[in-house]
mmCIF file of C-alpha atoms in Angstrom:
data_model
loop_
_atom_site.group_PDB
_atom_site.id
_atom_site.type_symbol
_atom_site.label_atom_id
_atom_site.label_comp_id
_atom_site.label_asym_id
_atom_site.label_seq_id
_atom_site.Cartn_x
_atom_site.Cartn_y
_atom_site.Cartn_z
ATOM 1 C CA MET A 1 -50.465 -42.085 -15.329
ATOM 2 C CA LYS A 2 -54.137 -42.694 -16.145
ATOM 3 C CA ARG A 3 -53.731 -41.024 -19.549
ATOM 4 C CA PHE A 4 -50.636 -43.120 -20.248
ATOM 5 C CA MET A 5 -52.455 -46.368 -19.384
ATOM 6 C CA MET A 6 -55.442 -45.384 -21.518
ATOM 7 C CA ALA A 7 -53.141 -44.637 -24.465
ATOM 8 C CA ILE A 8 -51.546 -48.079 -24.084
ATOM 9 C CA PHE A 9 -54.989 -49.691 -23.969
ATOM 10 C CA LEU A 10 -56.125 -47.924 -27.142
ATOM 11 C CA MET A 11 -52.949 -48.917 -28.971
ATOM 12 C CA LEU A 12 -53.433 -52.549 -27.977
ATOM 13 C CA VAL A 13 -57.085 -52.506 -29.074
ATOM 14 C CA SER A 14 -56.095 -51.032 -32.422
ATOM 15 C CA ALA A 15 -53.183 -53.404 -32.964
ATOM 16 C CA LEU A 16 -54.875 -56.613 -31.834
ATOM 17 C CA GLY A 17 -58.345 -55.957 -33.168
ATOM 18 C CA ALA A 18 -59.691 -56.683 -29.689
ATOM 19 C CA SER A 19 -63.366 -56.819 -28.826
ATOM 20 C CA ALA A 20 -65.179 -55.390 -25.818
ATOM 21 C CA GLN A 21 -68.190 -57.016 -24.198
ATOM 22 C CA ILE A 22 -70.911 -54.706 -22.933
ATOM 23 C CA SER A 23 -72.460 -55.880 -19.678
ATOM 24 C CA MET A 24 -75.451 -58.181 -20.014
ATOM 25 C CA GLU A 25 -76.373 -57.864 -16.346
ATOM 26 C CA ALA A 26 -80.013 -56.771 -16.278
ATOM 27 C CA ARG A 27 -79.454 -54.522 -13.254
ATOM 28 C CA ASP A 28 -76.889 -52.492 -15.250
ATOM 29 C CA TRP A 29 -79.512 -51.530 -17.857
ATOM 30 C CA GLN A 30 -82.181 -48.851 -17.440
ATOM 31 C CA ILE A 31 -85.609 -48.555 -19.011
ATOM 32 C CA LYS A 32 -86.208 -44.816 -19.405
ATOM 33 C CA TYR A 33 -88.775 -42.409 -20.869
ATOM 34 C CA SER A 34 -91.364 -45.174 -20.599
ATOM 35 C CA GLN A 35 -94.673 -45.846 -18.889
ATOM 36 C CA GLY A 36 -95.850 -49.106 -17.348
ATOM 37 C CA THR A 37 -92.410 -50.731 -17.383
ATOM 38 C CA PRO A 38 -89.988 -51.739 -14.619
ATOM 39 C CA ALA A 39 -86.916 -49.573 -14.019
ATOM 40 C CA HIS A 40 -84.652 -52.386 -15.231
ATOM 41 C CA PRO A 41 -85.068 -55.407 -17.509
ATOM 42 C CA ILE A 42 -85.467 -58.869 -15.982
ATOM 43 C CA ASP A 43 -82.554 -61.297 -15.805
ATOM 44 C CA ALA A 44 -83.178 -64.317 -18.053
ATOM 45 C CA GLY A 45 -81.771 -66.785 -15.520
ATOM 46 C CA ASP A 46 -80.368 -69.859 -17.250
ATOM 47 C CA MET A 47 -80.950 -68.289 -20.667
ATOM 48 C CA PRO A 48 -78.655 -65.634 -22.179
ATOM 49 C CA GLY A 49 -79.245 -61.971 -21.484
ATOM 50 C CA TRP A 50 -82.357 -60.211 -20.200
ATOM 51 C CA TYR A 51 -85.925 -59.421 -21.235
ATOM 52 C CA PHE A 52 -88.958 -57.238 -20.584
ATOM 53 C CA ASP A 53 -92.560 -57.204 -21.736
ATOM 54 C CA ILE A 54 -93.607 -54.350 -23.988
ATOM 55 C CA PRO A 55 -96.449 -52.815 -21.969
ATOM 56 C CA ASN A 56 -100.067 -52.713 -23.016
ATOM 57 C CA ASP A 57 -101.304 -49.411 -24.408
ATOM 58 C CA PRO A 58 -101.475 -46.719 -22.957
ATOM 59 C CA GLY A 59 -98.176 -47.941 -21.523
ATOM 60 C CA TYR A 60 -95.098 -47.828 -23.728
ATOM 61 C CA VAL A 61 -91.352 -48.458 -23.776
ATOM 62 C CA GLY A 62 -89.059 -45.669 -24.978
ATOM 63 C CA TYR A 63 -85.345 -46.128 -24.215
ATOM 64 C CA VAL A 64 -83.423 -49.134 -22.862
ATOM 65 C CA THR A 65 -79.775 -48.178 -22.327
ATOM 66 C CA ILE A 66 -76.633 -48.940 -20.371
ATOM 67 C CA ARG A 67 -73.905 -46.625 -19.099
ATOM 68 C CA THR A 68 -70.671 -47.727 -20.807
ATOM 69 C CA ARG A 69 -68.396 -47.228 -17.838
ATOM 70 C CA GLY A 70 -65.564 -49.400 -19.165
ATOM 71 C CA VAL A 71 -65.735 -48.353 -22.820
ATOM 72 C CA LYS A 72 -65.832 -44.653 -23.644
ATOM 73 C CA ASP A 73 -64.058 -44.500 -27.011
ATOM 74 C CA LEU A 74 -65.828 -46.397 -29.798
ATOM 75 C CA SER A 75 -63.589 -44.969 -32.516
ATOM 76 C CA VAL A 76 -61.023 -47.725 -31.878
ATOM 77 C CA PHE A 77 -63.586 -50.381 -32.884
ATOM 78 C CA THR A 78 -65.100 -51.102 -36.286
ATOM 79 C CA SER A 79 -68.554 -52.445 -35.376
ATOM 80 C CA LEU A 80 -71.213 -52.744 -32.711
ATOM 81 C CA ILE A 81 -72.858 -56.190 -32.754
ATOM 82 C CA VAL A 82 -76.288 -56.696 -31.202
ATOM 83 C CA THR A 83 -78.299 -59.930 -30.949
ATOM 84 C CA MET A 84 -81.959 -59.689 -29.938
ATOM 85 C CA ASP A 85 -85.207 -61.611 -30.110
ATOM 86 C CA LEU A 86 -88.935 -60.974 -29.802
ATOM 87 C CA GLU A 87 -91.540 -63.464 -28.603
ATOM 88 C CA THR A 88 -95.224 -62.752 -29.188
ATOM 89 C CA SER A 89 -98.587 -64.302 -28.465
ATOM 90 C CA ALA A 90 -101.797 -63.885 -30.452
ATOM 91 C CA PHE A 91 -101.502 -61.076 -33.004
ATOM 92 C CA PRO A 92 -100.150 -57.984 -31.262
ATOM 93 C CA VAL A 93 -100.847 -54.549 -32.712
ATOM 94 C CA TYR A 94 -98.169 -51.986 -31.940
ATOM 95 C CA ILE A 95 -99.120 -48.480 -30.883
ATOM 96 C CA CYS A 96 -96.611 -45.676 -31.415
ATOM 97 C CA GLU A 97 -97.921 -42.125 -31.277
ATOM 98 C CA SER A 98 -100.753 -43.744 -33.225
ATOM 99 C CA ALA A 99 -101.198 -47.250 -34.635
ATOM 100 C CA CYS A 100 -98.080 -47.979 -36.655
ATOM 101 C CA SER A 101 -97.016 -50.730 -39.028
ATOM 102 C CA ASP A 102 -93.316 -49.844 -38.775
ATOM 103 C CA ALA A 103 -92.740 -50.210 -35.011
ATOM 104 C CA ALA A 104 -89.076 -50.962 -34.428
ATOM 105 C CA ALA A 105 -86.203 -51.050 -31.976
ATOM 106 C CA THR A 106 -83.254 -48.976 -33.203
ATOM 107 C CA VAL A 107 -79.661 -49.145 -31.973
ATOM 108 C CA TYR A 108 -78.729 -45.915 -30.208
ATOM 109 C CA ILE A 109 -75.564 -44.184 -28.907
ATOM 110 C CA GLU A 110 -75.488 -41.149 -26.630
ATOM 111 C CA HIS A 111 -72.765 -38.636 -25.698
ATOM 112 C CA ASN A 112 -71.652 -38.797 -22.070
ATOM 113 C CA ARG A 113 -72.687 -35.150 -21.518
ATOM 114 C CA TRP A 114 -76.157 -35.453 -22.973
ATOM 115 C CA THR A 115 -79.084 -35.002 -20.588
ATOM 116 C CA TYR A 116 -82.797 -34.764 -21.146
ATOM 117 C CA LEU A 117 -82.507 -31.005 -20.701
ATOM 118 C CA SER A 118 -79.966 -30.685 -23.534
ATOM 119 C CA TRP A 119 -82.164 -32.187 -26.244
ATOM 120 C CA TYR A 120 -81.271 -29.270 -28.524
ATOM 121 C CA LYS A 121 -77.712 -30.562 -28.994
ATOM 122 C CA PRO A 122 -78.220 -32.378 -32.297
ATOM 123 C CA TYR A 123 -74.919 -34.249 -32.369
ATOM 124 C CA HIS A 124 -75.088 -35.797 -28.898
ATOM 125 C CA ARG A 125 -77.484 -38.605 -29.900
ATOM 126 C CA TRP A 126 -77.148 -41.020 -32.831
ATOM 127 C CA TRP A 127 -79.330 -43.797 -34.266
ATOM 128 C CA ALA A 128 -78.238 -46.627 -36.572
ATOM 129 C CA TRP A 129 -80.786 -45.868 -39.284
ATOM 130 C CA ASN A 130 -79.963 -48.996 -41.284
ATOM 131 C CA ALA A 131 -80.169 -51.322 -38.274
ATOM 132 C CA ARG A 132 -83.809 -51.138 -37.199
ATOM 133 C CA TYR A 133 -85.306 -54.301 -35.738
ATOM 134 C CA SER A 134 -88.906 -54.649 -36.908
ATOM 135 C CA LEU A 135 -91.259 -55.643 -34.099
ATOM 136 C CA ASN A 136 -93.807 -56.807 -36.668
ATOM 137 C CA VAL A 137 -91.313 -59.343 -38.027
ATOM 138 C CA GLY A 138 -89.661 -60.363 -34.751
ATOM 139 C CA GLY A 139 -87.530 -63.475 -34.357
ATOM 140 C CA GLN A 140 -83.883 -63.706 -33.378
ATOM 141 C CA VAL A 141 -81.515 -61.520 -35.349
ATOM 142 C CA THR A 142 -77.940 -60.292 -35.093
ATOM 143 C CA LEU A 143 -77.200 -56.793 -36.353
ATOM 144 C CA THR A 144 -73.650 -55.683 -37.177
ATOM 145 C CA ILE A 145 -73.515 -51.897 -37.242
ATOM 146 C CA PRO A 146 -70.345 -50.203 -38.540
ATOM 147 C CA ILE A 147 -68.889 -47.351 -36.488
ATOM 148 C CA ASP A 148 -69.140 -45.307 -39.664
ATOM 149 C CA PRO A 149 -70.739 -41.842 -39.793
ATOM 150 C CA SER A 150 -72.676 -42.675 -42.955
ATOM 151 C CA GLN A 151 -74.593 -45.359 -41.040
ATOM 152 C CA TRP A 152 -75.886 -43.099 -38.264
ATOM 153 C CA LEU A 153 -78.471 -40.315 -38.009
ATOM 154 C CA SER A 154 -78.488 -37.422 -35.553
ATOM 155 C CA VAL A 155 -81.580 -36.338 -33.640
ATOM 156 C CA TRP A 156 -82.292 -33.969 -36.524
ATOM 157 C CA GLY A 157 -82.158 -36.797 -39.059
ATOM 158 C CA GLU A 158 -78.769 -35.760 -40.456
ATOM 159 C CA HIS A 159 -76.277 -38.406 -41.541
ATOM 160 C CA GLY A 160 -72.983 -38.325 -39.679
ATOM 161 C CA ASP A 161 -71.096 -37.509 -42.871
ATOM 162 C CA ALA A 162 -73.597 -34.971 -44.230
ATOM 163 C CA SER A 163 -71.592 -31.905 -43.216
ATOM 164 C CA PRO A 164 -68.327 -30.985 -41.488
ATOM 165 C CA GLU A 165 -70.316 -30.112 -38.378
ATOM 166 C CA ALA A 166 -72.140 -33.455 -38.382
ATOM 167 C CA LEU A 167 -68.900 -35.361 -38.935
ATOM 168 C CA ALA A 168 -67.164 -33.570 -36.076
ATOM 169 C CA GLY A 169 -70.201 -34.113 -33.859
ATOM 170 C CA PHE A 170 -70.365 -37.804 -34.709
ATOM 171 C CA TRP A 171 -66.747 -38.476 -33.774
ATOM 172 C CA ASN A 172 -67.054 -36.291 -30.699
ATOM 173 C CA THR A 173 -69.806 -38.606 -29.453
ATOM 174 C CA MET A 174 -68.026 -41.804 -30.528
ATOM 175 C CA THR A 175 -64.959 -40.799 -28.495
ATOM 176 C CA ASN A 176 -67.029 -39.661 -25.489
ATOM 177 C CA VAL A 177 -69.762 -42.282 -25.231
ATOM 178 C CA GLY A 178 -72.109 -42.249 -22.269
ATOM 179 C CA ASN A 179 -74.881 -44.759 -23.086
ATOM 180 C CA VAL A 180 -75.648 -47.365 -25.714
ATOM 181 C CA GLY A 181 -78.776 -49.401 -26.225
ATOM 182 C CA MET A 182 -82.078 -49.416 -28.063
ATOM 183 C CA THR A 183 -84.911 -46.962 -28.536
ATOM 184 C CA PHE A 184 -88.443 -47.908 -29.560
ATOM 185 C CA GLY A 185 -90.658 -46.006 -31.944
ATOM 186 C CA GLY A 186 -92.405 -45.898 -35.283
ATOM 187 C CA GLY A 187 -94.610 -43.697 -37.403
ATOM 188 C CA GLY A 188 -91.723 -41.418 -38.299
ATOM 189 C CA ASN A 189 -89.685 -41.449 -35.099
ATOM 190 C CA PHE A 190 -87.067 -43.674 -33.495
ATOM 191 C CA GLY A 191 -87.673 -43.178 -29.787
ATOM 192 C CA HIS A 192 -91.123 -41.832 -28.923
ATOM 193 C CA GLY A 193 -92.248 -45.165 -27.519
ATOM 194 C CA VAL A 194 -94.116 -48.352 -28.449
ATOM 195 C CA GLY A 195 -96.998 -50.080 -26.655
ATOM 196 C CA VAL A 196 -99.057 -53.115 -27.633
ATOM 197 C CA THR A 197 -102.687 -54.228 -27.869
ATOM 198 C CA ASP A 198 -104.420 -57.467 -28.908
ATOM 199 C CA GLY A 199 -101.566 -59.692 -27.770
ATOM 200 C CA THR A 200 -98.253 -59.690 -25.920
ATOM 201 C CA ALA A 201 -94.658 -59.049 -26.935
ATOM 202 C CA THR A 202 -91.499 -59.875 -24.963
ATOM 203 C CA PHE A 203 -88.256 -58.237 -26.085
ATOM 204 C CA ARG A 204 -85.021 -60.112 -25.336
ATOM 205 C CA MET A 205 -81.456 -58.829 -25.511
ATOM 206 C CA LEU A 206 -79.131 -61.786 -26.023
ATOM 207 C CA ASP A 207 -75.751 -60.130 -26.594
ATOM 208 C CA ILE A 208 -74.086 -56.803 -27.341
ATOM 209 C CA TYR A 209 -70.375 -56.180 -27.892
ATOM 210 C CA LEU A 210 -67.825 -54.226 -29.917
ATOM 211 C CA GLU A 211 -65.144 -55.486 -32.232
#
């Protein structure tokens, strides 16, 4: 019965071009692989979404993700749309593994069977390489990222359409999604963490949904 109902849902999504909202409740999101951050972002109250302060060096933020309990199959959608903002004071300098001029938040999707101990599975984590949000530029921006293998990189830096294995791995993750969100990095990596000196930086997530 559950399989039948899921099949009906997927057919309706495909036929109607429906969208799916990802929860914006701060308590549903986790800040992981970080130092000097809370376990969850902070609810923005009367404003949309949630926020957190990028910690001062040697603190850093690595991953900010949500478990997609209601949406597991992204292949029935065409795009992931993310709206975010960054507020700064003074002139913050971002610290990655060293001082970096290309610090960014990158949209990220993870297979539902990936764990920290299975890092060697190259096709269980994907980054939207063409949808990096520059922390040095900041400001409110909306990114529309196609659910298209050519627009995503594996943990080994391989495009989703670079080989039959990569293509199969990409769609395996897109049909078995566990987490979505952002990772923070720079200096040649997407998710090794970003801290700040000489100022402050507050990251805000305003909206995230599929269509």
